[in-house]
Amino acid sequence: MAAAATMMFGQEQMISSNNDMAPDWTSKEVSTGTTIMAVEYDGGVVIGADSRTTTGAYIANRVTDKLTPIHDRIFCCRSGSAADTQAVADMVTYQLGFHSIELDELPLVETAANLFKASCYRYREELTAGIIVAGWDKRRGGQVYSVPIGGMCVRQQVSIGGSGSSYIYGFMDANYKTGMTKEQCLELVTNAVSLAMERDGSSGGVVRLAAISESGVERRVVLGNQLPKFSTH
Amino acid sequence: MSSIGTGYDLSASTFSPDGRVFQVEYAMKAVENSSTAIAVRCKDGVVFGVEKLVLSKLYEEGSNKRIFNVDRHVGMAVAGLLADARSLSEVAREEASNFRSNYGHNVPLKHLADRVAMYVHAYTLYSAVRPFGCSFILGSHDKDDGPQLYMVDPSGISYGYWGCAIGKAKQAAKTEIEKLQMKDMTCRELVKEVAKIIYIVHDEVKDKAFELDLSWVGEVTNGRHELVPKDIREEAEKYAKDSLEEEDDSDEDNM
């Protein structure tokens, strides 16, 4: 997932140049630098994200919610340009809502992922959006689909994304095992996002979590002072 | 029998004083003049049977098929004006294909039936066009929803069924279908019964030769809609012919 892991500090060519007197963040695009991830378990998914939005070096929002509901049991984790991901998520929310009403059924996670893929691929030259779609449906249970920059779509049991994810690939390889319970997944996601926040300058704040299953969506926040500590020095 | 519209039947955009749209009713008459098509849903699939009347010995065998493939997992049997039906089968194919392109999975049959029914209905609203002169039956099977069967008529309504019949002998066919315990049968058993029903309702006096078209979709075909293989079809036709002879014989005994 190298494409999703590159540092995202805005597309300077799109913003007009200013004089040297103004701080650099006035000319930088708002980015959700980010660490995001999603894990499947038997009966649902657990998703997590940090809460930092940056314009250059300035933290525009330190309590961002990057876990965006798309439908009753489908969420997406957004990384990349804040504007791009919000715009695409809004489009998909509309399309999926309409589709669900037509079908008179809860939509499939696969459908949501394909809708994200359609927009992210068609407008790939203009967008910077790395998205993880995760949710529950009655046909296939908990599912995670990764739609990174460029607009491919692939289902995975675990997916990590955003600039902070580079620092936790090793951690995930070592600590993820199939057949984990919901509580184990929540702990894994909390630990992983915290570790990434510790090392990535574009990730920080609080850890937002959500567990999605047939019975509903359970949201949690792990505040700054409650984050697991790993460093002993 | 048939009532005369007297002025209110000239276009589909006109209601009659008693609230009927005669053009749509006339379209349904076109379906009733056509030979019979039936479809039955069983516990592991759907079977289609069509009585294809052969008007001339010069026709190539198997021409003018009345069963179409709409998608890999969806089949369609039609009755009425065949050209209208062909055009609608293209519409259904496009709908199914667009759905897969937009949403990434097979179209659910109810949704497809609704979409095509909406299209048929659109042609009952304007005086510039005429309604479609055909009814059709859509059937599919997938592992999540199981077997599904829907029928659409020229007015643009779609109904879900366990068994349905369209065409000239639809009443007689419906009576026969109601006798079946379809929910407990498998496709293999049902194929023979469907063939038998077509043979029963076929009118030997008015219509001479006919070809029996059989197709199915279900677990037996791994979810693909296909024409029934030649050997199974021949076995089904033999069963149908033998059953009819038995009935004839038993009639003689009663005499």
Coordinates of N, CA, C and O in Angstrom, one line a residue, chain A residues 24-183:
Chain A
D24 N 3.4 29.8 6.2 CA 3.2 28.9 5.1 C 1.9 28.2 5.0 O 1.4 27.8 4.0
W25 N 1.2 28.1 6.2 CA 0.0 27.3 6.2 C -1.2 28.1 5.6 O -2.2 27.5 5.3
T26 N -1.0 29.4 5.3 CA -2.1 30.1 4.6 C -2.2 29.6 3.2 O -3.2 29.9 2.5
S27 N -1.1 29.0 2.7 CA -1.2 28.7 1.3 C -1.2 27.1 1.1 O -1.1 26.6 0.0
K28 N -1.3 26.4 2.2 CA -1.3 24.9 2.1 C -2.7 24.4 2.1 O -3.6 24.9 2.8
E29 N -2.9 23.3 1.4 CA -4.2 22.7 1.4 C -4.5 22.0 2.7 O -3.6 21.5 3.4
V30 N -5.8 21.9 3.1 CA -6.1 21.2 4.4 C -6.0 19.7 4.1 O -6.6 19.2 3.2
S31 N -5.2 19.1 5.0 CA -5.1 17.6 4.7 C -5.4 16.9 6.0 O -5.1 17.3 7.1
T32 N -6.0 15.7 5.8 CA -6.1 14.8 7.0 C -4.9 13.9 6.9 O -4.9 12.8 6.3
G33 N -3.8 14.3 7.4 CA -2.5 13.6 7.4 C -2.7 12.2 7.7 O -2.5 11.3 6.9
T34 N -3.1 11.9 8.9 CA -3.8 10.7 9.3 C -3.1 9.4 9.6 O -2.1 9.0 8.9
T35 N -3.8 8.7 10.5 CA -3.6 7.3 10.6 C -5.0 6.7 10.6 O -5.8 7.1 11.5
I36 N -5.3 5.8 9.7 CA -6.7 5.2 9.7 C -6.5 3.7 9.6 O -5.5 3.2 9.0
M37 N -7.4 2.9 10.2 CA -7.4 1.5 10.0 C -8.7 0.8 10.2 O -9.6 1.4 10.8
A38 N -8.9 -0.4 9.7 CA -10.1 -1.2 9.9 C -9.8 -2.6 9.9 O -8.9 -3.1 9.2
V39 N -10.5 -3.4 10.8 CA -10.2 -4.8 11.0 C -11.5 -5.5 11.0 O -12.5 -5.1 11.6
E40 N -11.6 -6.7 10.3 CA -12.8 -7.5 10.3 C -12.7 -8.5 11.5 O -11.6 -9.0 11.8
Y41 N -13.8 -8.7 12.1 CA -13.9 -9.9 13.1 C -15.2 -10.6 12.8 O -16.0 -10.1 12.0
D42 N -15.4 -11.8 13.4 CA -16.6 -12.5 13.1 C -17.8 -11.9 13.7 O -18.0 -11.8 14.8
G43 N -18.6 -11.3 12.8 CA -19.8 -10.6 13.2 C -19.8 -9.1 13.0 O -20.7 -8.4 13.3
G44 N -18.6 -8.5 12.6 CA -18.5 -7.1 12.3 C -17.2 -6.6 12.0 O -16.3 -7.4 11.6
V45 N -17.0 -5.3 12.2 CA -15.7 -4.7 11.9 C -15.4 -3.7 13.0 O -16.3 -3.1 13.7
V46 N -14.1 -3.4 13.3 CA -13.7 -2.3 14.2 C -12.9 -1.4 13.3 O -12.0 -1.8 12.6
I47 N -13.2 -0.1 13.4 CA -12.4 0.9 12.7 C -11.9 1.9 13.6 O -12.4 2.2 14.7
G48 N -10.8 2.5 13.3 CA -10.2 3.5 14.1 C -9.4 4.6 13.3 O -9.0 4.3 12.2
A49 N -9.2 5.8 13.9 CA -8.5 6.8 13.3 C -8.0 7.8 14.3 O -8.4 7.8 15.5
D50 N -7.0 8.6 13.9 CA -6.5 9.7 14.8 C -7.5 10.9 14.6 O -8.5 10.7 13.9
S51 N -7.1 12.1 15.1 CA -8.0 13.2 15.0 C -7.4 14.5 14.6 O -7.8 15.6 14.9
R52 N -6.3 14.4 13.8 CA -5.5 15.6 13.5 C -5.8 16.0 12.0 O -5.6 15.2 11.1
T53 N -6.2 17.3 11.8 CA -6.3 17.9 10.4 C -5.3 19.0 10.4 O -5.3 19.9 11.2
T54 N -4.4 19.0 9.3 CA -3.4 20.0 9.2 C -3.5 20.9 8.0 O -4.0 20.4 7.0
T55 N -3.1 22.2 8.1 CA -2.8 23.0 6.9 C -1.3 23.3 7.0 O -1.0 24.2 7.8
G56 N -0.5 22.6 6.3 CA 0.9 22.7 6.5 C 1.3 22.2 7.9 O 1.0 21.1 8.2
A57 N 1.9 23.1 8.7 CA 2.4 22.7 10.0 C 1.3 23.1 11.1 O 1.4 22.7 12.2
Y58 N 0.3 23.8 10.7 CA -0.7 24.3 11.7 C -1.8 23.2 11.8 O -2.3 22.6 10.8
I59 N -2.2 22.8 13.0 CA -3.2 21.9 13.2 C -4.5 22.6 13.2 O -4.9 23.3 14.2
A60 N -5.3 22.5 12.1 CA -6.5 23.2 11.9 C -7.6 22.7 12.8 O -8.4 23.4 13.3
N61 N -7.6 21.3 13.0 CA -8.6 20.7 13.9 C -7.9 19.6 14.6 O -7.4 18.7 14.0
R62 N -7.9 19.6 16.0 CA -7.2 18.6 16.7 C -8.2 17.5 17.2 O -7.7 16.6 17.9
V63 N -9.5 17.7 16.9 CA -10.4 16.7 17.4 C -11.3 16.2 16.2 O -12.5 16.0 16.4
T64 N -10.7 16.1 15.1 CA -11.5 15.7 13.9 C -12.1 14.3 14.0 O -11.5 13.4 14.6
D65 N -13.3 14.2 13.3 CA -13.9 12.8 13.2 C -13.7 12.3 11.8 O -14.3 12.8 10.9
K66 N -12.7 11.4 11.6 CA -12.4 10.9 10.3 C -13.2 9.7 10.0 O -13.1 9.1 8.9
L67 N -14.0 9.2 10.9 CA -14.8 8.0 10.7 C -16.2 8.5 10.3 O -17.0 9.0 11.2
T68 N -16.5 8.4 9.1 CA -17.7 9.1 8.5 C -18.8 8.0 8.2 O -18.5 7.1 7.5
P69 N -20.0 8.2 8.8 CA -21.1 7.2 8.4 C -21.5 7.4 7.0 O -21.8 8.6 6.5
I70 N -21.7 6.4 6.2 CA -22.2 6.4 4.9 C -23.6 5.9 4.8 O -24.4 6.3 4.1
H71 N -23.8 4.9 5.7 CA -25.2 4.3 5.8 C -25.3 3.7 7.2 O -24.3 3.8 8.0
D72 N -26.5 3.1 7.6 CA -26.7 2.6 8.9 C -25.6 1.7 9.4 O -25.2 1.8 10.6
R73 N -25.1 0.9 8.6 CA -24.0 -0.1 9.1 C -22.8 0.0 8.2 O -22.0 -1.0 8.2
I74 N -22.6 1.1 7.5 CA -21.4 1.3 6.7 C -20.7 2.6 7.0 O -21.3 3.7 6.9
F75 N -19.4 2.5 7.3 CA -18.6 3.7 7.6 C -17.4 3.8 6.6 O -17.1 2.8 5.9
C76 N -16.8 5.0 6.5 CA -15.6 5.1 5.8 C -14.6 5.9 6.6 O -14.9 6.7 7.4
C77 N -13.3 5.5 6.5 CA -12.2 6.2 7.1 C -11.5 7.0 6.1 O -11.2 6.5 5.0
R78 N -11.4 8.3 6.3 CA -10.9 9.2 5.3 C -9.4 9.6 5.6 O -9.1 10.0 6.7
S79 N -8.6 9.6 4.5 CA -7.2 10.1 4.6 C -6.9 10.8 3.3 O -7.5 10.5 2.3
G80 N -6.0 11.8 3.4 CA -5.7 12.6 2.2 C -6.2 14.0 2.3 O -6.3 14.6 3.4
S81 N -6.7 14.6 1.2 CA -7.3 15.9 1.3 C -8.6 15.9 2.0 O -9.5 15.1 1.7
A82 N -8.8 16.8 3.0 CA -10.1 16.8 3.7 C -11.2 17.1 2.8 O -12.3 16.5 2.9
A83 N -11.0 18.1 1.9 CA -12.1 18.5 1.0 C -12.5 17.4 0.1 O -13.7 17.1 -0.1
D84 N -11.5 16.8 -0.5 CA -11.7 15.7 -1.5 C -12.5 14.6 -0.9 O -13.5 14.1 -1.4
T85 N -12.0 14.2 0.3 CA -12.7 13.0 0.9 C -14.1 13.3 1.4 O -15.0 12.5 1.3
Q86 N -14.3 14.5 1.9 CA -15.6 14.9 2.3 C -16.6 15.0 1.1 O -17.7 14.5 1.2
A87 N -16.1 15.5 0.0 CA -16.9 15.6 -1.2 C -17.3 14.2 -1.7 O -18.5 14.0 -2.0
V88 N -16.3 13.3 -1.8 CA -16.6 12.0 -2.3 C -17.5 11.2 -1.4 O -18.5 10.6 -1.8
A89 N -17.3 11.4 0.0 CA -18.1 10.7 0.9 C -19.5 11.2 0.8 O -20.5 10.4 0.9
D90 N -19.7 12.5 0.6 CA -21.1 13.0 0.5 C -21.8 12.4 -0.8 O -23.0 12.1 -0.7
M91 N -21.0 12.4 -1.9 CA -21.6 11.8 -3.1 C -22.0 10.4 -2.9 O -23.1 9.9 -3.2
V92 N -21.1 9.6 -2.2 CA -21.5 8.2 -2.0 C -22.6 8.0 -1.1 O -23.5 7.1 -1.3
T93 N -22.7 8.8 0.0 CA -23.8 8.8 0.9 C -25.1 9.0 0.2 O -26.1 8.2 0.4
Y94 N -25.1 9.9 -0.7 CA -26.4 10.2 -1.5 C -26.7 9.0 -2.4 O -27.8 8.5 -2.4
Q95 N -25.7 8.5 -3.1 CA -26.0 7.4 -4.1 C -26.4 6.2 -3.4 O -27.4 5.5 -3.8
L96 N -25.7 5.9 -2.3 CA -26.0 4.6 -1.5 C -27.4 4.7 -0.9 O -28.2 3.7 -0.8
G97 N -27.7 5.9 -0.4 CA -29.1 6.1 0.3 C -30.2 5.9 -0.7 O -31.1 5.1 -0.5
F98 N -30.0 6.4 -1.9 CA -31.0 6.3 -3.0 C -31.1 4.8 -3.4 O -32.2 4.2 -3.5
H99 N -30.0 4.1 -3.6 CA -29.9 2.7 -4.0 C -30.6 1.9 -2.9 O -31.4 1.0 -3.3
S100 N -30.4 2.1 -1.7 CA -31.0 1.4 -0.6 C -32.5 1.5 -0.6 O -33.2 0.5 -0.3
I101 N -33.0 2.7 -0.8 CA -34.4 2.9 -0.8 C -35.0 2.1 -2.0 O -36.1 1.5 -1.9
E102 N -34.4 2.2 -3.1 CA -34.9 1.5 -4.3 C -35.0 0.0 -4.1 O -35.9 -0.7 -4.5
L103 N -33.9 -0.5 -3.4 CA -33.9 -2.0 -3.2 C -34.8 -2.4 -2.0 O -35.1 -3.5 -1.8
D104 N -35.1 -1.4 -1.2 CA -35.8 -1.7 0.1 C -35.1 -2.6 1.0 O -35.7 -3.5 1.6
E105 N -33.7 -2.5 1.0 CA -32.9 -3.4 1.8 C -31.7 -2.5 2.3 O -31.3 -1.6 1.6
L106 N -31.1 -3.0 3.4 CA -29.8 -2.4 3.7 C -28.8 -2.7 2.6 O -28.7 -3.8 2.1
P107 N -28.0 -1.7 2.3 CA -27.0 -1.9 1.1 C -25.9 -2.8 1.5 O -25.5 -2.9 2.7
L108 N -25.2 -3.4 0.5 CA -24.0 -4.2 0.8 C -22.8 -3.3 0.9 O -22.7 -2.3 0.3
V109 N -21.9 -3.7 1.8 CA -20.6 -3.0 1.9 C -19.9 -3.0 0.6 O -19.3 -2.0 0.2
E110 N -20.0 -4.1 -0.1 CA -19.3 -4.2 -1.5 C -19.9 -3.1 -2.4 O -19.1 -2.5 -3.2
T111 N -21.2 -2.8 -2.3 CA -21.7 -1.7 -3.2 C -21.1 -0.4 -2.8 O -20.8 0.4 -3.7
A112 N -21.1 -0.1 -1.5 CA -20.5 1.2 -1.1 C -19.1 1.3 -1.5 O -18.6 2.4 -2.1
A113 N -18.3 0.2 -1.4 CA -16.9 0.3 -1.8 C -16.8 0.5 -3.3 O -15.9 1.3 -3.8
N114 N -17.7 -0.1 -4.1 CA -17.7 0.1 -5.5 C -18.0 1.5 -5.9 O -17.5 2.1 -6.9
L115 N -19.0 2.1 -5.2 CA -19.3 3.5 -5.4 C -18.1 4.4 -5.2 O -17.9 5.4 -5.9
F116 N -17.4 4.2 -4.0 CA -16.2 5.0 -3.8 C -15.2 4.8 -4.9 O -14.6 5.8 -5.4
K117 N -15.0 3.5 -5.3 CA -14.1 3.2 -6.3 C -14.4 4.0 -7.6 O -13.5 4.5 -8.2
A118 N -15.7 4.0 -7.9 CA -16.1 4.6 -9.2 C -15.7 6.1 -9.2 O -15.2 6.6 -10.2
S119 N -16.0 6.8 -8.1 CA -15.6 8.3 -8.0 C -14.1 8.4 -8.0 O -13.6 9.3 -8.7
C120 N -13.5 7.7 -7.1 CA -12.0 7.9 -6.9 C -11.2 7.5 -8.2 O -10.2 8.1 -8.4
Y121 N -11.7 6.6 -9.0 CA -11.0 6.2 -10.2 C -11.3 7.2 -11.3 O -10.4 7.6 -12.0
R122 N -12.6 7.6 -11.4 CA -12.9 8.5 -12.5 C -12.2 9.8 -12.4 O -11.7 10.4 -13.4
Y123 N -12.1 10.3 -11.1 CA -11.5 11.6 -10.9 C -10.1 11.5 -10.3 O -9.6 12.4 -9.6
R124 N -9.4 10.4 -10.7 CA -8.1 10.1 -10.0 C -7.1 11.2 -10.2 O -6.2 11.4 -9.3
E125 N -7.1 11.9 -11.4 CA -6.1 13.0 -11.6 C -6.3 14.2 -10.7 O -5.4 14.9 -10.4
E126 N -7.6 14.4 -10.3 CA -7.9 15.6 -9.5 C -8.0 15.4 -8.0 O -7.9 16.3 -7.2
L127 N -8.1 14.1 -7.6 CA -8.3 13.8 -6.2 C -7.1 13.4 -5.5 O -6.2 12.8 -6.1
T128 N -7.1 13.6 -4.2 CA -6.1 13.0 -3.3 C -6.9 12.4 -2.2 O -7.2 13.0 -1.2
A129 N -7.3 11.1 -2.4 CA -8.2 10.5 -1.4 C -7.9 9.1 -1.2 O -7.9 8.3 -2.1
G130 N -7.5 8.8 0.1 CA -7.2 7.4 0.4 C -8.3 6.9 1.4 O -8.4 7.5 2.5
I131 N -9.1 6.0 1.0 CA -10.3 5.7 1.8 C -10.4 4.2 2.2 O -10.0 3.4 1.4
I132 N -10.8 4.0 3.4 CA -11.1 2.6 3.8 C -12.6 2.5 4.1 O -13.1 3.2 4.9
V133 N -13.3 1.6 3.4 CA -14.7 1.4 3.6 C -14.9 0.2 4.4 O -14.3 -0.9 4.2
A134 N -15.7 0.3 5.5 CA -15.9 -0.9 6.4 C -17.3 -0.9 6.9 O -17.9 0.2 7.2
G135 N -17.8 -2.1 7.1 CA -19.2 -2.1 7.6 C -19.7 -3.6 7.8 O -18.9 -4.5 7.6
W136 N -21.0 -3.7 8.0 CA -21.6 -5.0 8.2 C -22.8 -5.1 7.2 O -23.5 -4.1 7.1
D137 N -23.0 -6.2 6.6 CA -24.2 -6.5 5.9 C -24.6 -7.9 6.1 O -23.8 -8.8 6.5
K138 N -25.9 -8.3 5.8 CA -26.4 -9.6 6.2 C -25.9 -10.7 5.3 O -25.9 -11.8 5.6
R139 N -25.4 -10.3 4.1 CA -24.9 -11.3 3.2 C -23.5 -11.9 3.6 O -23.3 -13.1 3.6
R140 N -22.6 -11.0 3.9 CA -21.2 -11.4 4.1 C -20.7 -11.0 5.4 O -19.5 -11.1 5.7
G141 N -21.5 -10.4 6.3 CA -21.0 -10.0 7.7 C -20.1 -8.9 7.6 O -20.3 -8.0 6.8
G142 N -19.1 -8.8 8.5 CA -18.2 -7.7 8.6 C -17.2 -7.7 7.4 O -16.7 -8.8 7.0
Q143 N -17.0 -6.6 6.7 CA -16.1 -6.5 5.6 C -15.3 -5.2 5.6 O -15.9 -4.2 6.0
V144 N -14.1 -5.3 5.1 CA -13.2 -4.1 5.0 C -12.8 -4.0 3.6 O -12.3 -5.0 3.0
Y145 N -12.9 -2.9 2.9 CA -12.5 -2.7 1.5 C -11.6 -1.5 1.5 O -11.9 -0.4 2.1
S146 N -10.4 -1.6 0.8 CA -9.5 -0.5 0.8 C -9.6 0.1 -0.6 O -9.5 -0.6 -1.6
V147 N -9.7 1.5 -0.6 CA -9.8 2.2 -1.9 C -8.7 3.3 -1.8 O -9.0 4.5 -1.4
P148 N -7.5 3.0 -2.1 CA -6.4 3.9 -1.9 C -6.4 4.9 -3.1 O -7.2 4.9 -4.0
I149 N -5.4 5.8 -3.1 CA -5.2 6.8 -4.2 C -5.0 6.1 -5.5 O -4.4 5.0 -5.5
G150 N -5.7 6.6 -6.5 CA -5.7 5.9 -7.8 C -7.0 5.2 -8.1 O -7.4 5.1 -9.2
G151 N -7.7 4.8 -7.0 CA -9.0 4.3 -7.2 C -9.1 2.8 -7.4 O -10.1 2.3 -8.1
M152 N -8.2 2.0 -6.9 CA -8.4 0.5 -6.9 C -9.3 0.2 -5.7 O -9.6 1.0 -4.9
C153 N -9.9 -1.1 -5.8 CA -10.7 -1.5 -4.7 C -10.4 -3.0 -4.4 O -10.5 -3.8 -5.3
V154 N -10.1 -3.2 -3.1 CA -9.8 -4.6 -2.8 C -10.2 -4.9 -1.4 O -10.1 -4.0 -0.5
R155 N -10.8 -6.1 -1.2 CA -11.2 -6.5 0.2 C -10.1 -7.0 0.9 O -9.3 -7.8 0.4
Q156 N -9.9 -6.6 2.2 CA -8.9 -7.2 3.0 C -9.4 -7.4 4.4 O -10.4 -6.8 4.8
Q157 N -8.8 -8.3 5.2 CA -9.2 -8.6 6.5 C -8.8 -7.4 7.4 O -9.5 -7.0 8.4
V158 N -7.6 -6.9 7.1 CA -7.1 -5.7 7.9 C -6.6 -4.7 6.9 O -5.9 -5.1 5.9
S159 N -6.9 -3.4 7.1 CA -6.3 -2.4 6.2 C -5.9 -1.2 7.0 O -6.6 -0.8 7.9
I160 N -4.7 -0.7 6.7 CA -4.3 0.5 7.3 C -4.0 1.6 6.3 O -3.6 1.2 5.1
G161 N -4.1 2.9 6.6 CA -3.9 3.9 5.6 C -3.6 5.2 6.2 O -3.6 5.4 7.4
G162 N -3.2 6.2 5.3 CA -2.8 7.5 5.8 C -1.3 7.5 6.0 O -0.6 6.5 6.0
S163 N -0.8 8.7 6.3 CA 0.7 8.9 6.4 C 1.2 8.2 7.6 O 2.3 7.7 7.5
G164 N 0.5 8.1 8.7 CA 1.0 7.4 9.8 C 1.0 5.9 9.7 O 1.7 5.2 10.5
S165 N 0.4 5.3 8.7 CA 0.3 3.9 8.6 C 1.7 3.3 8.3 O 2.0 2.1 8.7
S166 N 2.6 4.0 7.7 CA 3.9 3.5 7.3 C 4.6 3.0 8.5 O 5.4 2.0 8.5
Y167 N 4.4 3.7 9.7 CA 5.1 3.3 10.9 C 4.6 2.1 11.6 O 5.2 1.6 12.6
I168 N 3.4 1.6 11.2 CA 2.9 0.5 12.0 C 2.7 -0.8 11.1 O 2.0 -1.7 11.5
Y169 N 3.3 -0.8 9.9 CA 3.1 -2.0 9.1 C 3.7 -3.2 9.9 O 3.2 -4.3 9.9
G170 N 4.9 -3.0 10.5 CA 5.6 -4.1 11.2 C 4.7 -4.5 12.4 O 4.5 -5.7 12.7
F171 N 4.2 -3.5 13.1 CA 3.4 -3.8 14.3 C 2.2 -4.7 13.9 O 1.8 -5.7 14.5
M172 N 1.5 -4.3 12.8 CA 0.3 -5.1 12.3 C 0.7 -6.5 11.9 O 0.0 -7.4 12.3
D173 N 1.8 -6.6 11.1 CA 2.2 -7.9 10.7 C 2.5 -8.8 11.9 O 2.1 -10.0 11.9
A174 N 3.0 -8.2 13.0 CA 3.4 -9.0 14.1 C 2.2 -9.3 15.0 O 2.1 -10.4 15.6
N175 N 1.2 -8.4 15.1 CA 0.2 -8.6 16.1 C -1.2 -9.0 15.6 O -2.0 -9.4 16.4
Y176 N -1.5 -8.8 14.3 CA -2.8 -9.2 13.9 C -2.9 -10.7 13.7 O -2.0 -11.3 13.1
K177 N -3.9 -11.3 14.2 CA -4.2 -12.7 13.9 C -5.6 -12.9 13.5 O -6.5 -12.2 14.0
T178 N -5.9 -13.9 12.7 CA -7.3 -14.1 12.3 C -8.1 -14.7 13.5 O -7.5 -15.3 14.4
G179 N -9.4 -14.5 13.5 CA -10.2 -15.1 14.6 C -10.2 -14.3 15.9 O -10.4 -14.8 16.9
M180 N -9.8 -13.0 15.8 CA -9.8 -12.2 17.0 C -11.2 -11.8 17.4 O -12.1 -11.6 16.5
T181 N -11.5 -11.5 18.7 CA -12.8 -11.1 19.1 C -12.9 -9.5 18.9 O -11.9 -8.9 18.7
K182 N -14.1 -9.0 19.2 CA -14.3 -7.6 19.0 C -13.4 -6.8 20.0 O -12.7 -5.8 19.7
E183 N -13.3 -7.3 21.3 CA -12.5 -6.6 22.3 C -11.0 -6.6 21.9 O -10.3 -5.6 22.0

